[in-house]
XYZ file of C-alpha atoms in Angstrom:
447
model
C 107.159 29.494 -8.501
C 105.982 27.067 -11.291
C 102.698 27.555 -12.980
C 100.768 24.895 -14.846
C 101.584 25.550 -18.587
C 98.242 24.500 -20.165
C 95.860 27.252 -20.803
C 92.227 26.714 -22.042
C 91.900 26.908 -25.714
C 88.250 27.028 -26.508
C 86.887 29.460 -29.121
C 85.518 31.829 -26.631
C 88.948 32.505 -25.057
C 89.767 35.538 -27.502
C 86.472 37.325 -26.071
C 87.889 36.926 -22.615
C 91.378 38.184 -23.559
C 89.606 41.125 -25.297
C 87.766 41.942 -22.111
C 90.870 41.598 -20.070
C 92.716 44.033 -22.388
C 89.941 46.508 -21.944
C 90.128 45.938 -18.098
C 93.747 46.790 -18.246
C 93.069 50.169 -19.730
C 90.175 50.842 -17.403
C 91.956 49.916 -14.078
C 95.071 51.750 -15.123
C 93.211 54.853 -15.601
C 91.569 54.631 -12.176
C 93.334 56.891 -9.476
C 92.526 54.722 -6.520
C 90.709 51.467 -5.240
C 88.254 50.819 -2.552
C 88.908 47.685 -0.643
C 86.090 45.985 1.333
C 86.648 43.167 3.756
C 84.139 40.467 3.179
C 83.458 37.734 5.806
C 81.131 34.675 5.335
C 79.090 33.122 8.150
C 81.645 30.398 8.289
C 84.414 32.782 9.020
C 86.123 32.824 5.535
C 87.546 36.308 4.854
C 88.537 38.017 1.630
C 89.316 41.526 0.375
C 87.084 42.622 -2.415
C 87.473 45.536 -4.907
C 84.311 45.848 -7.042
C 84.797 46.831 -10.681
C 82.058 46.761 -13.238
C 84.109 48.280 -15.978
C 84.413 44.890 -17.751
C 82.275 41.733 -16.801
C 85.221 39.733 -15.400
C 85.869 38.307 -11.982
C 89.501 37.574 -10.822
C 90.224 35.731 -7.647
C 93.518 34.969 -6.174
C 94.260 33.010 -2.936
C 97.268 31.729 -0.994
C 97.544 29.017 1.631
C 100.464 29.398 4.082
C 103.133 26.796 3.683
C 104.853 26.258 0.367
C 107.955 24.422 -0.563
C 109.311 24.793 2.827
C 106.861 22.086 3.801
C 108.271 19.411 1.411
C 109.238 16.443 3.719
C 113.065 15.962 3.861
C 114.217 13.657 1.047
C 111.046 14.533 -0.952
C 111.901 18.076 -2.235
C 109.711 19.112 -5.185
C 106.560 17.588 -3.677
C 104.665 20.813 -3.325
C 105.554 21.996 -6.705
C 104.528 18.679 -8.196
C 101.363 18.863 -6.354
C 100.208 22.374 -7.489
C 101.201 21.263 -11.212
C 98.694 18.411 -10.738
C 95.832 20.199 -9.208
C 94.300 20.862 -12.687
C 94.724 17.302 -13.657
C 91.352 16.025 -12.577
C 89.345 16.440 -9.461
C 86.193 14.816 -7.847
C 84.665 12.361 -10.417
C 86.404 14.215 -13.346
C 89.507 12.917 -14.893
C 92.104 15.119 -16.455
C 90.433 15.337 -19.777
C 86.809 15.799 -18.473
C 88.013 18.464 -15.980
C 89.686 20.401 -18.915
C 86.688 20.233 -21.047
C 84.485 21.615 -18.241
C 87.073 24.335 -17.480
C 87.136 25.407 -21.065
C 83.320 25.211 -21.393
C 83.265 27.752 -18.523
C 85.803 29.977 -20.501
C 87.909 30.140 -17.176
C 91.648 30.373 -16.734
C 92.894 28.488 -13.492
C 96.437 28.514 -12.166
C 98.153 26.961 -9.134
C 101.827 27.438 -8.074
C 104.044 26.941 -4.960
C 106.304 29.538 -3.514
C 108.713 29.095 -0.695
C 106.269 30.301 1.937
C 102.869 29.610 0.319
C 100.726 27.742 -2.170
C 98.763 29.749 -4.209
C 95.989 29.741 -6.939
C 93.959 32.094 -9.095
C 90.983 32.088 -11.596
C 89.746 34.539 -13.997
C 86.432 34.271 -15.629
C 83.704 36.082 -17.323
C 81.149 37.070 -14.640
C 78.205 35.297 -16.237
C 80.234 31.972 -16.164
C 81.355 32.231 -12.700
C 79.129 29.747 -11.215
C 80.255 26.981 -13.305
C 83.930 27.845 -13.003
C 83.835 28.310 -9.263
C 82.320 24.786 -8.887
C 85.566 23.546 -10.831
C 87.675 25.713 -8.579
C 86.106 24.118 -5.472
C 86.528 20.668 -6.858
C 90.324 21.460 -7.641
C 90.942 22.845 -4.127
C 89.042 20.173 -2.200
C 89.284 16.980 -4.267
C 92.247 16.792 -6.534
C 92.609 13.413 -8.005
C 96.499 12.950 -8.315
C 95.724 10.050 -10.923
C 98.935 7.869 -11.378
C 99.082 8.521 -15.149
C 98.790 12.307 -14.516
C 101.425 12.091 -11.791
C 103.867 10.261 -14.102
C 103.402 12.640 -16.965
C 103.774 15.878 -15.102
C 106.640 14.327 -13.065
C 108.342 13.389 -16.323
C 108.007 16.973 -17.514
C 109.510 18.446 -14.394
C 112.404 15.993 -14.424
C 113.176 16.753 -18.149
C 113.499 20.361 -17.272
C 115.725 19.531 -14.260
C 117.886 17.349 -16.561
C 118.079 20.157 -19.103
C 119.106 22.843 -16.632
C 121.585 20.778 -14.918
C 124.221 21.906 -17.436
C 123.267 25.604 -17.234
C 125.894 27.635 -15.268
C 123.158 29.943 -13.892
C 121.287 26.981 -12.430
C 124.465 25.481 -10.879
C 125.299 28.881 -9.502
C 121.861 29.298 -8.037
C 122.010 25.963 -6.418
C 125.430 26.766 -4.873
C 124.188 30.295 -3.774
C 121.252 28.952 -1.842
C 123.451 26.348 -0.200
C 126.093 28.767 0.912
C 123.642 31.342 2.242
C 121.200 29.062 4.014
C 123.087 25.726 4.585
C 120.480 23.039 5.749
C 117.630 25.403 6.055
C 114.637 24.731 3.765
C 115.301 27.882 1.804
C 118.517 26.286 0.447
C 116.441 23.543 -1.348
C 115.310 23.631 -4.919
C 111.675 24.148 -5.399
C 111.507 21.702 -8.326
C 113.425 18.951 -6.413
C 115.734 16.654 -7.955
C 115.375 13.747 -10.214
C 115.949 11.391 -7.259
C 113.483 13.132 -4.958
C 110.800 13.259 -7.555
C 111.241 9.629 -8.384
C 110.177 8.435 -4.845
C 107.250 10.907 -4.482
C 104.030 8.827 -4.450
C 100.345 9.725 -4.704
C 99.982 9.057 -1.086
C 102.560 11.724 -0.375
C 100.827 14.248 -2.712
C 97.425 13.559 -0.844
C 99.117 13.806 2.599
C 100.794 17.235 1.595
C 97.496 18.627 0.063
C 95.571 17.726 3.238
C 98.099 19.445 5.578
C 98.288 22.678 3.554
C 94.655 23.256 2.157
C 92.718 24.578 4.963
C 90.699 27.649 5.892
C 93.051 28.812 8.355
C 96.169 30.720 7.273
C 94.195 31.561 3.855
C 94.418 34.896 2.156
C 91.982 35.785 -0.558
C 91.538 38.795 -2.844
C 88.757 39.354 -5.402
C 88.461 41.963 -8.049
C 85.825 42.502 -10.677
C 82.288 42.399 -11.307
C 80.924 40.894 -8.193
C 79.375 42.474 -5.009
C 79.978 41.469 -1.335
C 76.689 39.470 -0.954
C 77.492 37.313 -3.905
C 81.006 36.950 -2.944
C 80.145 35.609 0.543
C 78.063 32.807 -1.073
C 80.954 31.991 -3.434
C 83.585 31.895 -0.781
C 81.713 29.417 1.252
C 80.980 27.368 -1.676
C 84.697 27.336 -2.791
C 86.466 27.014 0.529
C 83.790 26.049 3.080
C 84.500 22.331 2.702
C 88.170 22.656 3.706
C 89.540 21.632 7.199
C 89.684 24.628 9.744
C 93.249 24.618 10.166
C 96.503 23.463 8.327
C 99.141 21.255 9.820
C 102.402 23.034 9.113
C 105.694 21.937 10.040
C 107.512 24.796 11.855
C 110.058 26.626 9.943
C 112.931 28.430 11.818
C 113.774 32.078 11.057
C 117.237 32.426 9.641
C 119.637 34.862 8.040
C 121.984 34.464 5.082
C 125.496 33.409 5.897
C 127.566 36.507 5.111
C 131.452 36.976 4.946
C 132.195 34.418 2.353
C 133.116 34.038 -1.305
C 131.490 31.498 -3.532
C 133.523 30.763 -6.910
C 131.702 28.897 -9.610
C 134.300 28.444 -12.378
C 132.892 28.386 -15.820
C 134.350 29.301 -19.202
C 131.890 32.137 -19.974
C 131.947 35.219 -21.831
C 130.453 37.131 -18.990
C 131.348 36.876 -15.306
C 128.347 36.920 -12.971
C 128.713 38.834 -9.795
C 126.328 38.566 -6.879
C 126.559 40.074 -3.338
C 124.298 39.581 -0.374
C 123.993 41.923 2.736
C 121.567 41.816 5.636
C 117.852 42.565 4.879
C 115.103 44.049 6.794
C 111.638 42.737 7.477
C 108.731 44.641 6.124
C 107.283 45.073 9.592
C 110.657 46.621 10.795
C 110.422 50.389 11.733
C 113.489 50.999 9.404
C 111.817 49.141 6.378
C 110.795 52.162 4.488
C 114.144 53.982 5.055
C 115.957 50.771 3.777
C 113.426 50.601 0.812
C 114.339 54.125 -0.394
C 117.828 53.554 0.293
C 117.883 50.603 -1.854
C 116.229 52.548 -4.653
C 118.928 55.026 -4.668
C 121.735 52.433 -4.327
C 120.646 50.089 -7.020
C 117.054 49.282 -7.603
C 116.313 52.385 -9.709
C 117.230 51.655 -13.342
C 118.682 54.591 -15.009
C 118.754 56.745 -11.863
C 120.636 54.541 -9.062
C 124.195 55.097 -8.024
C 125.319 51.791 -9.060
C 123.603 52.102 -12.501
C 125.520 55.493 -13.047
C 128.869 54.371 -11.690
C 129.038 50.934 -13.271
C 127.119 51.420 -16.465
C 126.732 55.076 -17.460
C 130.157 56.305 -16.438
C 132.378 53.186 -17.313
C 130.206 50.783 -19.344
C 131.250 47.905 -17.236
C 127.722 46.146 -17.468
C 124.684 46.072 -19.495
C 122.578 46.010 -16.248
C 123.204 46.139 -12.597
C 120.571 46.213 -9.724
C 119.957 45.679 -6.028
C 116.714 44.275 -4.407
C 115.436 43.646 -0.957
C 114.429 40.109 -0.782
C 111.775 39.377 1.899
C 110.575 35.979 2.802
C 108.704 34.763 5.695
C 111.723 33.583 7.585
C 114.615 35.508 6.014
C 115.686 38.704 4.464
C 118.555 40.005 2.579
C 119.600 42.756 0.172
C 121.151 41.457 -3.041
C 123.090 43.103 -5.764
C 123.743 41.443 -9.100
C 125.382 42.165 -12.326
C 127.343 40.606 -15.295
C 130.704 42.045 -16.961
C 133.588 41.187 -19.078
C 135.867 38.703 -17.343
C 138.845 40.907 -17.590
C 136.722 43.865 -15.978
C 135.126 41.750 -13.191
C 137.507 42.539 -10.488
C 137.261 46.337 -11.318
C 133.474 46.060 -11.181
C 133.346 44.189 -7.927
C 135.672 46.692 -6.402
C 133.456 49.617 -7.634
C 130.343 47.945 -6.298
C 131.885 47.560 -2.847
C 133.206 51.131 -3.000
C 129.630 52.467 -3.634
C 128.053 50.438 -0.893
C 130.598 51.648 1.438
C 130.029 55.210 0.480
C 126.370 54.973 1.019
C 126.816 53.116 4.394
C 129.218 55.997 5.584
C 127.774 58.991 4.021
C 124.173 58.195 3.441
C 122.168 59.978 0.680
C 121.460 63.488 -0.283
C 118.095 65.355 0.348
C 117.744 65.612 -3.421
C 118.298 61.944 -3.895
C 115.770 61.081 -1.136
C 112.980 63.354 -2.630
C 113.334 61.867 -6.075
C 113.208 58.252 -4.693
C 110.063 59.156 -2.760
C 108.412 60.682 -5.684
C 109.117 57.799 -7.858
C 108.107 55.119 -5.328
C 104.754 56.849 -4.482
C 103.893 57.660 -8.021
C 104.702 54.302 -9.583
C 102.970 52.194 -7.106
C 99.598 52.141 -8.800
C 101.183 51.521 -12.141
C 103.299 48.714 -10.890
C 100.825 47.103 -8.543
C 97.203 48.109 -9.325
C 97.130 48.422 -13.079
C 94.789 45.500 -13.738
C 92.621 42.998 -11.902
C 95.307 40.558 -11.799
C 97.783 42.922 -10.291
C 95.320 44.071 -7.760
C 94.455 40.621 -6.356
C 98.230 39.716 -6.336
C 98.895 42.802 -4.426
C 96.140 42.340 -1.896
C 96.943 38.696 -1.215
C 100.635 39.785 -0.650
C 99.624 42.409 1.827
C 97.377 39.944 3.623
C 100.192 37.397 3.816
C 102.571 39.865 5.137
C 99.890 40.960 7.660
C 100.347 44.700 6.769
C 96.645 45.597 7.258
C 93.817 46.587 4.963
C 94.874 50.163 5.044
C 98.440 49.607 3.889
C 98.131 51.003 0.520
C 96.746 54.295 2.065
C 99.377 54.304 4.894
C 102.229 53.538 2.636
C 102.392 57.155 1.203
C 102.703 58.682 4.590
C 105.238 56.203 5.714
C 107.355 57.042 2.729
C 106.914 60.740 3.246
C 108.036 60.511 6.813
C 111.344 59.027 6.050
C 114.316 61.579 6.651
C 117.844 61.611 5.446
C 119.102 60.619 8.804
C 116.662 57.623 8.782
C 118.234 56.400 5.367
C 121.787 56.937 6.690
C 120.846 54.865 9.738
C 119.298 52.077 7.733
C 122.209 52.082 5.282
C 124.855 51.890 7.965
C 122.816 48.884 9.707
C 122.510 46.837 6.498
C 125.624 47.775 4.401
C 128.347 47.811 6.996
C 128.519 44.133 6.976
C 131.005 41.977 4.924
C 128.755 40.463 2.370
C 128.712 37.042 0.791
C 130.066 37.165 -2.785
C 129.492 34.789 -5.612
C 131.657 34.949 -8.815
C 130.579 32.989 -11.783
C 132.815 32.524 -14.760
C 136.548 32.715 -15.227
C 139.014 33.655 -12.250
C 139.046 37.374 -11.509
C 142.144 39.239 -13.091
C 143.940 41.992 -11.462
C 141.778 41.642 -8.322
C 141.149 44.941 -6.619
C 139.433 45.775 -3.272
C-alpha cells in the first residue's frame, strides 16, 4: 500500500492534530461503539459511528479492485493512479487543489492494495462542506495532468531503483513469484521501471473509470456528524459515480507449497520464511485457526515459537506467525531472522514446533489465555481512534462479515474448543510448507 507523501501544512493544522490527540484519548476510553447503517435515496450505504467528543469527522472508503486490476504489462498503474488523485481535480490544477485542501484544514489520502483502492479524509466538522467538495472532485474528476504524472512516476521509479539492491526486496519478489506464479498476487504493486515508463494518461483515466463506481463500494464514517447530514454528504461525494465498476475477474488461488526458495546474500542475518495453507475468514474453522495461530507464533512474549526460539535459546530477536487473508488466497506465514551459523537449527526448531501443534493441538490453559487476549485487546487494537474505527468497519464490509460482526466475534471466539483448535492445526500445519532462506547457505542442516 502506497500513500501520497504530502500532508497539508497550513498553520491551522496543529489545531487539527491537537483535536485528534484528544479524540484518541476519548475513543480509547469508550467501552463500546454503536454502528448505524445509513442509506441514501440513491442507494449509497455507509456505516456510521457518531462521536461528538471532538469536532472531527473521519471518512474511509474502498472500491473493490486494486493492483490485481493492473493491465498485464502495465503493473503499477493502480498505485500510480492513487498517488496522483490529489494532484488536481476538476478545474483545479495541483497547486490550486492543494491550496483549497489546506484552506479546509483537511487531510486526504488514497492508496491501492491488492484487492481494493481506498481513500480517507479527516477534517474539522465545521469545515467538512468545503473539504467534502474537494473529496468529490478528487474521486469523480481527477486530472492526471502530464506534468504531475511525470513527477510522481519519477518519484516511484526512484524508489524502485533504490530498492533494487536491497536483499529484502529481491527476496519479496522471489517469494511472491514462487508462491503465486503468474497470478496477479505475484506482481509488484509499484510495478517496474519498464511498466511505469509506458503508462499513459489514457491508461490512468481508463483504470479510474473502471474502478471508481458506487457498486462494490464500502464506506465508514466516525465523528461529529449525524445520519441525516451524512446521507446528504454521501450523495454529494459519491452520487456522480457510475453505478457499477468494470472489474476483470481474478481467479482464486493458493500458495504453492512443498518448495524451497534460496536467495543467496552475504548478510549478517539469515532470513527464514515458511508458508502453510491458510483459511478464509468466512470458514467455520477460522476462529479456531485464529486462536491456534496466536498460540503458535502471533503472540509476542507468549507464543510457543517465541518461547522456544527466542526465550529458551536466544536464536532470534523476533519471530512471529500470521494468518494472511486476501480476497483470492490465504496463507499462514512464519518469519524470523537469525545468525547464519544457527539458521539450520532455527529452521529445524520451527518445523518441530509446527509438527507438535499439528499432532498434539494445544492445552486448555493456552486456549483460554489466547481467548482472553484476543477478546480483551480488540478494542485497543482496532477501535482506539476514529481512524482505527473507520478502517476496521471498512475492512469488515469488504470481507462481508456483517454489521454485527464486532458483537458476534466474542461469542465465536468463546465457542472454540480444544478439539476445534486441534482440527484446525492438523488441517493447516500438516502440509509440507514453502520455505525461503535469504542469506548464506545453511550450515549443519538439520530437519
